[in-house]
Coordinates of C-alpha atoms in Angstrom, one line a residue:
Chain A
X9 CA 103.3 117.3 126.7
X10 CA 99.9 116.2 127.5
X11 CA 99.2 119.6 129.6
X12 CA 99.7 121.2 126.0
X13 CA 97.6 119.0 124.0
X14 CA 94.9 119.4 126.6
X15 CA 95.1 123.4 126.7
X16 CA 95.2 123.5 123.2
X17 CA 92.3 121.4 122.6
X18 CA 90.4 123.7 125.2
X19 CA 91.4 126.8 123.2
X20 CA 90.0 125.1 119.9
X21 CA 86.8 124.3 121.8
X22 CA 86.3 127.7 123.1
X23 CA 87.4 129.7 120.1
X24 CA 85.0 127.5 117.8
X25 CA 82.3 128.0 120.2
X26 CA 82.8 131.7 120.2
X27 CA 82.5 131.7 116.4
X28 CA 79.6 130.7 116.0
X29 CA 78.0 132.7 118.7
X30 CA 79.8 136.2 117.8
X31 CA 76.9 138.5 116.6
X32 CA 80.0 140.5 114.7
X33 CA 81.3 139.0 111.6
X34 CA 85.0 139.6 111.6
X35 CA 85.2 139.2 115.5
X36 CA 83.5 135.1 114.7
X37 CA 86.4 135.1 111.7
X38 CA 89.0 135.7 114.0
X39 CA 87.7 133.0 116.7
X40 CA 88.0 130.9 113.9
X41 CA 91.4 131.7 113.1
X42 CA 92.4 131.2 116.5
X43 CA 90.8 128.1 116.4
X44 CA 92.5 126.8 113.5
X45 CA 95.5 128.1 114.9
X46 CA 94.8 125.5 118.0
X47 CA 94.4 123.0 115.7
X48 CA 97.7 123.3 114.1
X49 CA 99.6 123.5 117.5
X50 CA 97.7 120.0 118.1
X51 CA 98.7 118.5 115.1
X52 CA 102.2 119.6 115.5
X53 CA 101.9 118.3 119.1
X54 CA 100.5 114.7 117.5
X55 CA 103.8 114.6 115.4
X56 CA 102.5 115.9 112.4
X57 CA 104.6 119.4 111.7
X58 CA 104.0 119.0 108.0
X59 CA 100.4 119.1 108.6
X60 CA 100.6 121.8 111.2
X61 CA 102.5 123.8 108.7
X62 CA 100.0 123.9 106.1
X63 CA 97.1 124.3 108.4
X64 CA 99.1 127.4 109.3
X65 CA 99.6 128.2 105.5
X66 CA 96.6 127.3 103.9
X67 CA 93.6 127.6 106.0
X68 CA 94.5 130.3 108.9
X69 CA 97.0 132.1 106.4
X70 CA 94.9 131.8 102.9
X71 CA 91.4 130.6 102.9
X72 CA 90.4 132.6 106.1
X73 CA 92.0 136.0 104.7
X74 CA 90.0 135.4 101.6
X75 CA 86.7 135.2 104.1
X76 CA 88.3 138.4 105.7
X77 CA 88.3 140.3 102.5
X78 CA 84.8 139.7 101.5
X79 CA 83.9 140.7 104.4
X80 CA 85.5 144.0 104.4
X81 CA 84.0 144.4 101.0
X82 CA 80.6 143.6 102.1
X83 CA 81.2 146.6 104.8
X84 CA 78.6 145.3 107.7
X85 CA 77.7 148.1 109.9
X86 CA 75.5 147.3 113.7
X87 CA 72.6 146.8 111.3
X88 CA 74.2 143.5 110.2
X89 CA 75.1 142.8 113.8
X90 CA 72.0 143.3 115.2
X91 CA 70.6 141.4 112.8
X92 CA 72.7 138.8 113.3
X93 CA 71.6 138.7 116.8
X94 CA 68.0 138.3 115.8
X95 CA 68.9 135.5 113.6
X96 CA 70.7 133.7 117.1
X97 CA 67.2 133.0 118.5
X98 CA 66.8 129.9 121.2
X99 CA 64.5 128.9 118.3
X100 CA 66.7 128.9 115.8
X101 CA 69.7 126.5 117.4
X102 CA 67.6 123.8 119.6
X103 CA 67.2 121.8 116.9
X104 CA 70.7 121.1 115.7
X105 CA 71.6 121.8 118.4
X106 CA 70.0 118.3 119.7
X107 CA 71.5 117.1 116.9
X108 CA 74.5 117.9 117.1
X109 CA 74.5 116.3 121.2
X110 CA 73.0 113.5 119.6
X111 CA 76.5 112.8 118.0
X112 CA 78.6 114.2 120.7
X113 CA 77.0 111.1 122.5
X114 CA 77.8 108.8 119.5
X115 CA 81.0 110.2 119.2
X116 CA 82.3 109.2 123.1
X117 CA 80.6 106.1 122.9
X118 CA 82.4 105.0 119.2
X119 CA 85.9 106.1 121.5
X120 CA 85.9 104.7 124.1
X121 CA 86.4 101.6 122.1
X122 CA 82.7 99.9 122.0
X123 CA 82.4 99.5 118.2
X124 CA 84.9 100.5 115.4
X125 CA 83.6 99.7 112.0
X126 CA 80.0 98.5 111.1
X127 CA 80.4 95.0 110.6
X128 CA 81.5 93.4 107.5
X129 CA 83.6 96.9 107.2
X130 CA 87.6 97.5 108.1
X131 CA 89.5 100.4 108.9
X132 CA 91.0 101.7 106.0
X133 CA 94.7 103.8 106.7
X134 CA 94.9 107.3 104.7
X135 CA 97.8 105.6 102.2
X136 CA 95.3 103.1 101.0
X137 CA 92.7 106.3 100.7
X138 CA 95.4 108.1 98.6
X139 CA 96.2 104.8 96.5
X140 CA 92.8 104.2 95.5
X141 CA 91.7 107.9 95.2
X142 CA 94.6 108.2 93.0
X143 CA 94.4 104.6 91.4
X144 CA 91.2 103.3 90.3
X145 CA 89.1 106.7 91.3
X146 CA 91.5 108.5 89.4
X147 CA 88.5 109.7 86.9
X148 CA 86.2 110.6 89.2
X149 CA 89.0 113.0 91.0
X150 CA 89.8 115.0 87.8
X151 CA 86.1 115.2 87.2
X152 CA 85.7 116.5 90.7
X153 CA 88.2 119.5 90.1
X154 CA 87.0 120.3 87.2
X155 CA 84.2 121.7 89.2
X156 CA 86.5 124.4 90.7
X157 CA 87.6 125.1 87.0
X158 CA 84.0 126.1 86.0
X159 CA 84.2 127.8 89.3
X160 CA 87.3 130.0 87.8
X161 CA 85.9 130.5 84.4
X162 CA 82.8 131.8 85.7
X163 CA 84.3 134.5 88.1
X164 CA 86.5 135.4 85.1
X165 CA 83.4 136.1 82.9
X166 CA 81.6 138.0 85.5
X167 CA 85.0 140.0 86.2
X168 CA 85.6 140.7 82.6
X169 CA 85.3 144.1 81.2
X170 CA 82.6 144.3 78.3
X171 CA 84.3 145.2 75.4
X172 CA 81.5 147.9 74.6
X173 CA 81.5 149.4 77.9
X174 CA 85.3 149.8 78.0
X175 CA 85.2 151.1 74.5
X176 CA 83.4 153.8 76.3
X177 CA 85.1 154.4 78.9
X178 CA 88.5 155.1 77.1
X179 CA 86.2 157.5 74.7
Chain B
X18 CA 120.5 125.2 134.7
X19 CA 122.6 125.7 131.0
X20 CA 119.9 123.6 129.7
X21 CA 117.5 126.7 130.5
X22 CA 119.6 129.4 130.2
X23 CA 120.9 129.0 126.9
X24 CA 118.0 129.1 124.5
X25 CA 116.9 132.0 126.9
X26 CA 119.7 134.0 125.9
X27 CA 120.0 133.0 122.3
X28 CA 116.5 134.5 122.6
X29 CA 117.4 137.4 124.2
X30 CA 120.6 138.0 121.5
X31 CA 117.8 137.2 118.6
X32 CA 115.5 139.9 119.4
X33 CA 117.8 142.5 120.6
X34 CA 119.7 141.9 117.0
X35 CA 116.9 141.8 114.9
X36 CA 115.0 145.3 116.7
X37 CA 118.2 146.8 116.3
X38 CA 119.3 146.5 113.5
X39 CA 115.2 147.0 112.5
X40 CA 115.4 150.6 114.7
X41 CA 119.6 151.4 113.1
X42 CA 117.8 150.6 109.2
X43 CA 115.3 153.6 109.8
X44 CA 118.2 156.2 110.2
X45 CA 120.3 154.3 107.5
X46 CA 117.4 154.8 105.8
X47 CA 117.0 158.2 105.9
X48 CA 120.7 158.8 105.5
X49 CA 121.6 156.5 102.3
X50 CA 118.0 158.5 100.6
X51 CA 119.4 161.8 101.9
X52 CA 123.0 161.0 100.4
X53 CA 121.6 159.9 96.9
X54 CA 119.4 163.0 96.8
X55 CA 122.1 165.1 97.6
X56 CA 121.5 166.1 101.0
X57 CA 122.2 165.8 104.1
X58 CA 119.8 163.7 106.2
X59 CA 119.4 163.5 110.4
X60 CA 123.1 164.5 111.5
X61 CA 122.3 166.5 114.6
X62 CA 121.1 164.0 117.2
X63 CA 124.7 162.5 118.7
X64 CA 127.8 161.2 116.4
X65 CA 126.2 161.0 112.8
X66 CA 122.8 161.4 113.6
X67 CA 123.0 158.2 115.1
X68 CA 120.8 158.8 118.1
X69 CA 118.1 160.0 116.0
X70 CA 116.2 157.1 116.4
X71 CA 116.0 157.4 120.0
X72 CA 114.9 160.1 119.8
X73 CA 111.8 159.7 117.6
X74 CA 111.0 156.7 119.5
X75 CA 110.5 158.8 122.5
X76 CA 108.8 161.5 120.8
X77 CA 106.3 158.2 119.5
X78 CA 105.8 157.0 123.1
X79 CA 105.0 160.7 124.4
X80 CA 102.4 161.2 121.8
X81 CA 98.7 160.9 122.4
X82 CA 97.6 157.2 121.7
X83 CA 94.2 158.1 120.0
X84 CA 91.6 155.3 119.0
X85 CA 89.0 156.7 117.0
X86 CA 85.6 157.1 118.5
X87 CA 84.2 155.0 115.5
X88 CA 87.1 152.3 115.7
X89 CA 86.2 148.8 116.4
X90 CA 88.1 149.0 119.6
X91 CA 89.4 145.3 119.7
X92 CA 90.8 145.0 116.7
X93 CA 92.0 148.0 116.1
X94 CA 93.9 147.5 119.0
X95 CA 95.4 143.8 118.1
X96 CA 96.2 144.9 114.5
X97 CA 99.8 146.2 115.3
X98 CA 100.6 143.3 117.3
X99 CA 99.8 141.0 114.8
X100 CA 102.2 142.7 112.5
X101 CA 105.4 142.8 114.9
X102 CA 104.5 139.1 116.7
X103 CA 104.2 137.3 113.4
X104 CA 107.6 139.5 112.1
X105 CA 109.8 138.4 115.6
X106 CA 108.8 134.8 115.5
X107 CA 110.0 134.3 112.0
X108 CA 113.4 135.1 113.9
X109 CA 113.0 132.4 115.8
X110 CA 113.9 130.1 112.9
X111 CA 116.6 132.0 111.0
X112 CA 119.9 130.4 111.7
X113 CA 122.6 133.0 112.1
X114 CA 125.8 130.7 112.6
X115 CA 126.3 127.0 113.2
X116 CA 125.0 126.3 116.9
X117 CA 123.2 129.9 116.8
X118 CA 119.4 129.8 116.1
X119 CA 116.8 129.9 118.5
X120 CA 114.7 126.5 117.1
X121 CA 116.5 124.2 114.9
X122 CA 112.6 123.0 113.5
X123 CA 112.5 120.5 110.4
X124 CA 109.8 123.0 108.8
X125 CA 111.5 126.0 109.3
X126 CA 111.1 127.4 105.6
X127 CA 107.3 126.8 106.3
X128 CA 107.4 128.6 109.8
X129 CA 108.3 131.2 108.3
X130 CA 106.0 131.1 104.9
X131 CA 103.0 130.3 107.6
X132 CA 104.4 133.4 109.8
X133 CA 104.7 136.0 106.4
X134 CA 100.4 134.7 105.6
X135 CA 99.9 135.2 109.1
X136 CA 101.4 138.7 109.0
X137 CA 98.4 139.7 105.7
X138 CA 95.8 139.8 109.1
X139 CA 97.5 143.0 110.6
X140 CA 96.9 144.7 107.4
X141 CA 93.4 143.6 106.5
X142 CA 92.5 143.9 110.1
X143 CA 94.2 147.3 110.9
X144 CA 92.3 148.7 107.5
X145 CA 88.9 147.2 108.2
X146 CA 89.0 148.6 112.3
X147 CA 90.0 151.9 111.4
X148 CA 86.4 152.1 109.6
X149 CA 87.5 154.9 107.4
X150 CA 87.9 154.7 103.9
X151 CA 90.9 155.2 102.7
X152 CA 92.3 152.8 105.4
X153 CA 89.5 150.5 104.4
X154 CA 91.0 150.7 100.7
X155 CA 94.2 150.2 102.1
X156 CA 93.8 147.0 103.8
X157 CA 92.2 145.8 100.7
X158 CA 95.1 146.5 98.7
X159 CA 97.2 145.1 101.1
X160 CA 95.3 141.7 101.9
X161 CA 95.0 141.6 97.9
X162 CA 98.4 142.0 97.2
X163 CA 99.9 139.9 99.9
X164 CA 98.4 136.7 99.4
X165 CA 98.8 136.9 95.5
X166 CA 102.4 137.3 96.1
X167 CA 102.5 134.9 98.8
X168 CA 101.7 132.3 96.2
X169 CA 105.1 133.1 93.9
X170 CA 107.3 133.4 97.5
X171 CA 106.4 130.1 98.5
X172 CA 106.9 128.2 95.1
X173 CA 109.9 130.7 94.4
X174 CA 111.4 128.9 97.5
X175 CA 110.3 124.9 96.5
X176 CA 113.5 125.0 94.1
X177 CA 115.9 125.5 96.7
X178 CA 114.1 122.8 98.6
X179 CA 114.1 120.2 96.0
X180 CA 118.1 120.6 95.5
X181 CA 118.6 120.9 99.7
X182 CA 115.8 118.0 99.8
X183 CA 115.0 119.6 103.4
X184 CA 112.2 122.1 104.5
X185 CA 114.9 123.1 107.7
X186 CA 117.3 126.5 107.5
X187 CA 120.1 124.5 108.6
X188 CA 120.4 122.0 106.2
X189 CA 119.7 124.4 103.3
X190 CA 122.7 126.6 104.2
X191 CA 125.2 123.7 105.0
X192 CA 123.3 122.4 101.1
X193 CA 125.3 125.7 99.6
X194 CA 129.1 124.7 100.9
X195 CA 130.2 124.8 97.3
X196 CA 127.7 126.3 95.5
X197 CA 125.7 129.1 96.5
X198 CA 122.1 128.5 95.2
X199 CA 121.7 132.0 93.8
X200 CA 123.4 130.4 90.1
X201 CA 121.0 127.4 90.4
X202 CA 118.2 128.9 91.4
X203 CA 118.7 132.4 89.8
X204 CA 115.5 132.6 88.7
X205 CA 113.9 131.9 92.6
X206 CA 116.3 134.6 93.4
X207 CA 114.7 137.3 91.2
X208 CA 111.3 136.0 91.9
X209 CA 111.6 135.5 95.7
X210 CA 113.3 139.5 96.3
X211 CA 110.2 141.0 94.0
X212 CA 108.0 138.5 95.9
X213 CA 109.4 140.0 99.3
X214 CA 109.4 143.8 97.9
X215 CA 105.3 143.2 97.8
X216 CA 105.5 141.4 101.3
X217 CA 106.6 144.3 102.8
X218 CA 104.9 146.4 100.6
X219 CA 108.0 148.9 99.6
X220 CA 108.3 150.5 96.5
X221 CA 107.4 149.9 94.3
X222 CA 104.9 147.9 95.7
X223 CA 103.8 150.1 98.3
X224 CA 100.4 151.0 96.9
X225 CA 98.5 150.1 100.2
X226 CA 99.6 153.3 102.0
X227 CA 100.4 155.3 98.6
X228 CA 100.4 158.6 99.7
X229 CA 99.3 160.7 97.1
X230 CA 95.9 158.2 96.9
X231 CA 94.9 157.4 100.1
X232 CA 96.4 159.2 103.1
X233 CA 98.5 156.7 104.5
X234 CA 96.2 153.8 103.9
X235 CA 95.9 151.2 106.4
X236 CA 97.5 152.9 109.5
X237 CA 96.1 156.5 108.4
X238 CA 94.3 156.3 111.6
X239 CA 96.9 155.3 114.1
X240 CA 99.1 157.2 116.3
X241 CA 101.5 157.0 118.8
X242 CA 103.3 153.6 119.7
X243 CA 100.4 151.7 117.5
X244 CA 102.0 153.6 114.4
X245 CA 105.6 152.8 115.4
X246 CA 104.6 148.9 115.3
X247 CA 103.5 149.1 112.0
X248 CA 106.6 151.4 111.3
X249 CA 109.1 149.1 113.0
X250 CA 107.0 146.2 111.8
X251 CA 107.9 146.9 107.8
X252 CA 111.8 147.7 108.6
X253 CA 111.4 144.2 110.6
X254 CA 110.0 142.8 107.5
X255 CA 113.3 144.1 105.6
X256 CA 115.4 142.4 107.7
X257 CA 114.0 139.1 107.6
X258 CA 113.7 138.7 103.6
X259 CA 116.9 140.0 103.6
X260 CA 118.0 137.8 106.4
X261 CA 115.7 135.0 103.8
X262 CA 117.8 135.6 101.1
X263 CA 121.2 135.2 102.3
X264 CA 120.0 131.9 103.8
X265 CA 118.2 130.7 100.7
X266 CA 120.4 132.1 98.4
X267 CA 123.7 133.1 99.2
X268 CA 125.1 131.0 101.6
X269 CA 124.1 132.4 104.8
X270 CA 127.1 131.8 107.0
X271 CA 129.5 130.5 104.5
X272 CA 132.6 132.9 103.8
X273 CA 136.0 133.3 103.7
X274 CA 138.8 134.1 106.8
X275 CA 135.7 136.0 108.7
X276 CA 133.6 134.1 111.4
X277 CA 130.6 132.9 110.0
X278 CA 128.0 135.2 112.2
X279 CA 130.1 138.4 111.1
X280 CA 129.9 137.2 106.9
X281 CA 125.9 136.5 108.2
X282 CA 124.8 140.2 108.8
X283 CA 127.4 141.5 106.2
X284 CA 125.5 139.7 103.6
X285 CA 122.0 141.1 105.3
X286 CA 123.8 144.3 105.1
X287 CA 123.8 144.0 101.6
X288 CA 120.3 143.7 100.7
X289 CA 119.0 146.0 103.2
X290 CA 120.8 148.5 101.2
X291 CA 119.7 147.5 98.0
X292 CA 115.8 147.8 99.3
X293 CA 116.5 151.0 100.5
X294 CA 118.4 152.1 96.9
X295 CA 115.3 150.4 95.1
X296 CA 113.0 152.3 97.1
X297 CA 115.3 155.7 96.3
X298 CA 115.5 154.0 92.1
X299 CA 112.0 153.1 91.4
X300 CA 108.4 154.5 90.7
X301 CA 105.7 153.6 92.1
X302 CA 103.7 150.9 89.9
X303 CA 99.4 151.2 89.5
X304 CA 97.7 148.4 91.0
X305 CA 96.3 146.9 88.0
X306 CA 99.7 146.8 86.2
X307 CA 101.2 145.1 90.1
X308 CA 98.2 142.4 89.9
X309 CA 98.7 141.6 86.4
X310 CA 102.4 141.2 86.7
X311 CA 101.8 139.0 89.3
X312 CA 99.7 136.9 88.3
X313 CA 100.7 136.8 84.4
X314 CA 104.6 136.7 84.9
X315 CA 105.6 135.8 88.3
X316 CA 103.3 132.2 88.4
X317 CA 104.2 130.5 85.1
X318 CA 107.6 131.6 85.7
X319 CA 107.7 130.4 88.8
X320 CA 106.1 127.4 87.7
X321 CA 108.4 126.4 84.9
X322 CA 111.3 127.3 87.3
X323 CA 109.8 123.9 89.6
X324 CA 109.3 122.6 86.5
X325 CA 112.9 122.8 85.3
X326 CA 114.9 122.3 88.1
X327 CA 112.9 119.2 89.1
X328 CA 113.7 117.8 85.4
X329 CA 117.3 118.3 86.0
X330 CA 117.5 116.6 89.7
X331 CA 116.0 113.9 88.2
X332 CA 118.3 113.6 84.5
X333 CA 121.2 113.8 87.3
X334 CA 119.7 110.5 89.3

């Protein structure tokens, strides 16, 4: 079982690495499903099928369609690719790129057990999380999704027909 | 050596069933549409027409696999298998009889609702590689259509699951020993087979590859064996909502004097014949009228069918 967690993991790696570095659009998308498609197996691998499920369902099967479909809509030809290309300069990733090892470091150093939480701190378990986002927070969550309701109305208004205009059209 | 060779044959038996009766569906097809039109249909090719099949899935393999010179190559090449891969490993978790399913997985419903999202890529892919516009419009359709109905399929389905109280096939059949959950769950019923219909984009819900519109849509530029995945692919898709609904709904291997695998596929029987007398019944709908049905009927019901049945699980605690 550990040979699968370990090639899965290296798919992930890979596939994410290849999405960011495709020049072509849909071809990074895909990398990306693939990669969340790794994940899943890994978290169906760590015991947790639920989860796997609905990183299946949600993010490879929903969200990532919806990034397909603009996509199409925005019709890229080899302009936007070789543009793309352009964009991919040495320049352009050193920076986060540093960054981003900078954390990589962090990151192996935090697991191979040398410090867990920042002192005075504890490690808090995701039911606590859910009881107190759900509790006391419970405000501040509503508030929060109320966001993505603006979000709605607002598409609806720009997607709704002008009365005048479709007075017009059925003239 | 049983140990190995057992799910390797149950394997086996799963595919062969489900590809044959996906290949056997095309000429009943074509023969239950030619007998409610009055004609006669494919007779000539051995007893009945039978071997007609065969015979256009040679003619398919024969014919010149052309990718268009303005194709993205890569995708346009994984877009078929997408559809047929996603369609055979739904399979996997369909249980045909006690003892007989290939996995026995505690998420099985989900499998297969992740496996039907997964299937929306072949579409959106296979339109969006072709780089032609009618296929382009096509895919669109299809992506647009399939992950709005998506939504009602999978909270369609959560009724059953709150009476079974289990995401796995198994235990939602042996949940219907008494009561089959198509009087409970009527409404899921309705919702789930009009949900499916625009999965597999039938009529009359087939407006990605309306005819009279846009060619063939999606797969207007694909020929050869790349068209017969997407061909087989949609008769596949038949037979697992239909497969789907007996399990959800009807029973799936419960029955009278018969053994349960034979009152299995008679039930599948049943509602592959009513898609293929709905697709000989019905009209084709206009997108805007398939959206807005969606969205402005199928949800709240839907919705208020959760709503009711979990009110009466918990009046009967």
């Amino acid at each position: 079982m550990n040979a699968i967690f370990y090639i899965t993991a290296a798919v992930a790696v890979v596939s994410t690495g290849l999405a960011i570095t495709r020049a072509n659009a849909i071809h990074s998308l895909l990398w990306l499903v693939t990669s969340l498609l790794a994940v899943s197996v890994i978290f169906f691998v760590l015991g947790a099928p639920f989860v796997a499920a609905l990183e299946v369902i949600i993010y490879a099967g929903a969200i990532m369609v919806l990034f397909v479909f603009v996509i199409m809509m925005l019709n890229l030809g080899p302009d936007a690719a070789e543009q793309e290309r352009e964009w991919l300069s040495a320049r352009a990733w050193t920076g986060p790129g540093i960054l981003a090892l900078i954390l990589l470091a962090e990151m192996v150093y935090i697991l191979k057990g040398n410090v867990s939480t920042l002192e005075g701190a504890r490690m808090i378990s995701p039911k606590e999380l859910s009881l107190a986002l759900y509790g006391p927070y419970i405000l501040v969550v509503e508030l929060a999704s109320l966001l993505l309701l603006a979000g709605l109305v607002g598409a609806y208004h720009l997607g709704r027909r002008d009365p005048a205009s479709a007075k017009e059209l059925k003239s | 050596m049983m140990s190995i060779l057992w799910p390797l044959i149950t394997i086996a038996l799963a595919l062969g069933i489900m590809l044959t009766s996906a290949s056997a569906l095309v000429w009943l097809e074509r023969r239950m549409l030619a007998l409610w039109q009055d004609r006669y249909g494919p007779n000539r090719v051995g007893p009945f027409g039978l071997l007609q099949v065969i015979a256009d899935t040679l003619k398919m393999f024969f014919k010149e696999d052309w990718i268009p010179p303005f194709a993205d190559k890569t995708v346009f090449f994984i877009a078929p298998m997408v559809i047929m891969t996603t369609a055979l490993l739904s399979v996997a978790v369909v249980p045909f009889a006690p003892g007989f399913s290939v996995v026995d997985l505690n998420i099985g419903l989900l499998f297969f609702l992740a496996m039907s999202s997964m299937g929306v890529y072949s579409v959106a892919l296979a339109g969006w590689a072709s780089n032609n516009k009618y296929s382009l419009l096509g895919g669109l359709r299809a992506s647009a259509q399939m992950i709005s109905y998506e939504v009602f399929m999978g909270l369609s389905l959560m009724g059953v699951v709150m009476l079974a109280g289990s995401f796995n096939l198994r235990d939602i059949v042996e949940a219907q020993e008494h009561l089959w959950f198509c009087v409970p769950q009527f409404i899921g019923l309705v919702i789930f087979c009009i949900a499916g219909l625009a999965e597999t984009h039938r009529i009359p819900f087939d407006l990605p590859e309306a005819e009279s519109e846009l060619v063939a849509g999606f797969h207007s530029e694909y020929s050869g064996m790349k068209f017969g995945m997407f061909f087989v692919g949609e008769y596949l898709g038949i037979t697992l909502i239909s497969a789907m609904i007996v399990t959800l709904f009807f029973g799936g291997w419960y029955g009278p004097i018969l053994p349960p695998i034979i009152w299995f596929f008679l039930k599948v029987f049943v509602f592959q014949c009513g898609f293929i007398l709905l697709r000989a019944t019905l009209p084709r709908l206009r997108y805007d009228q398939l959206m807005s049905f969606g969205w402005k009927y199928m949800l709240p019901l839907s919705l208020i069918n959760i709503l009711i049945t979990g009110a009466i699980i918990l009046a009967k605690r």
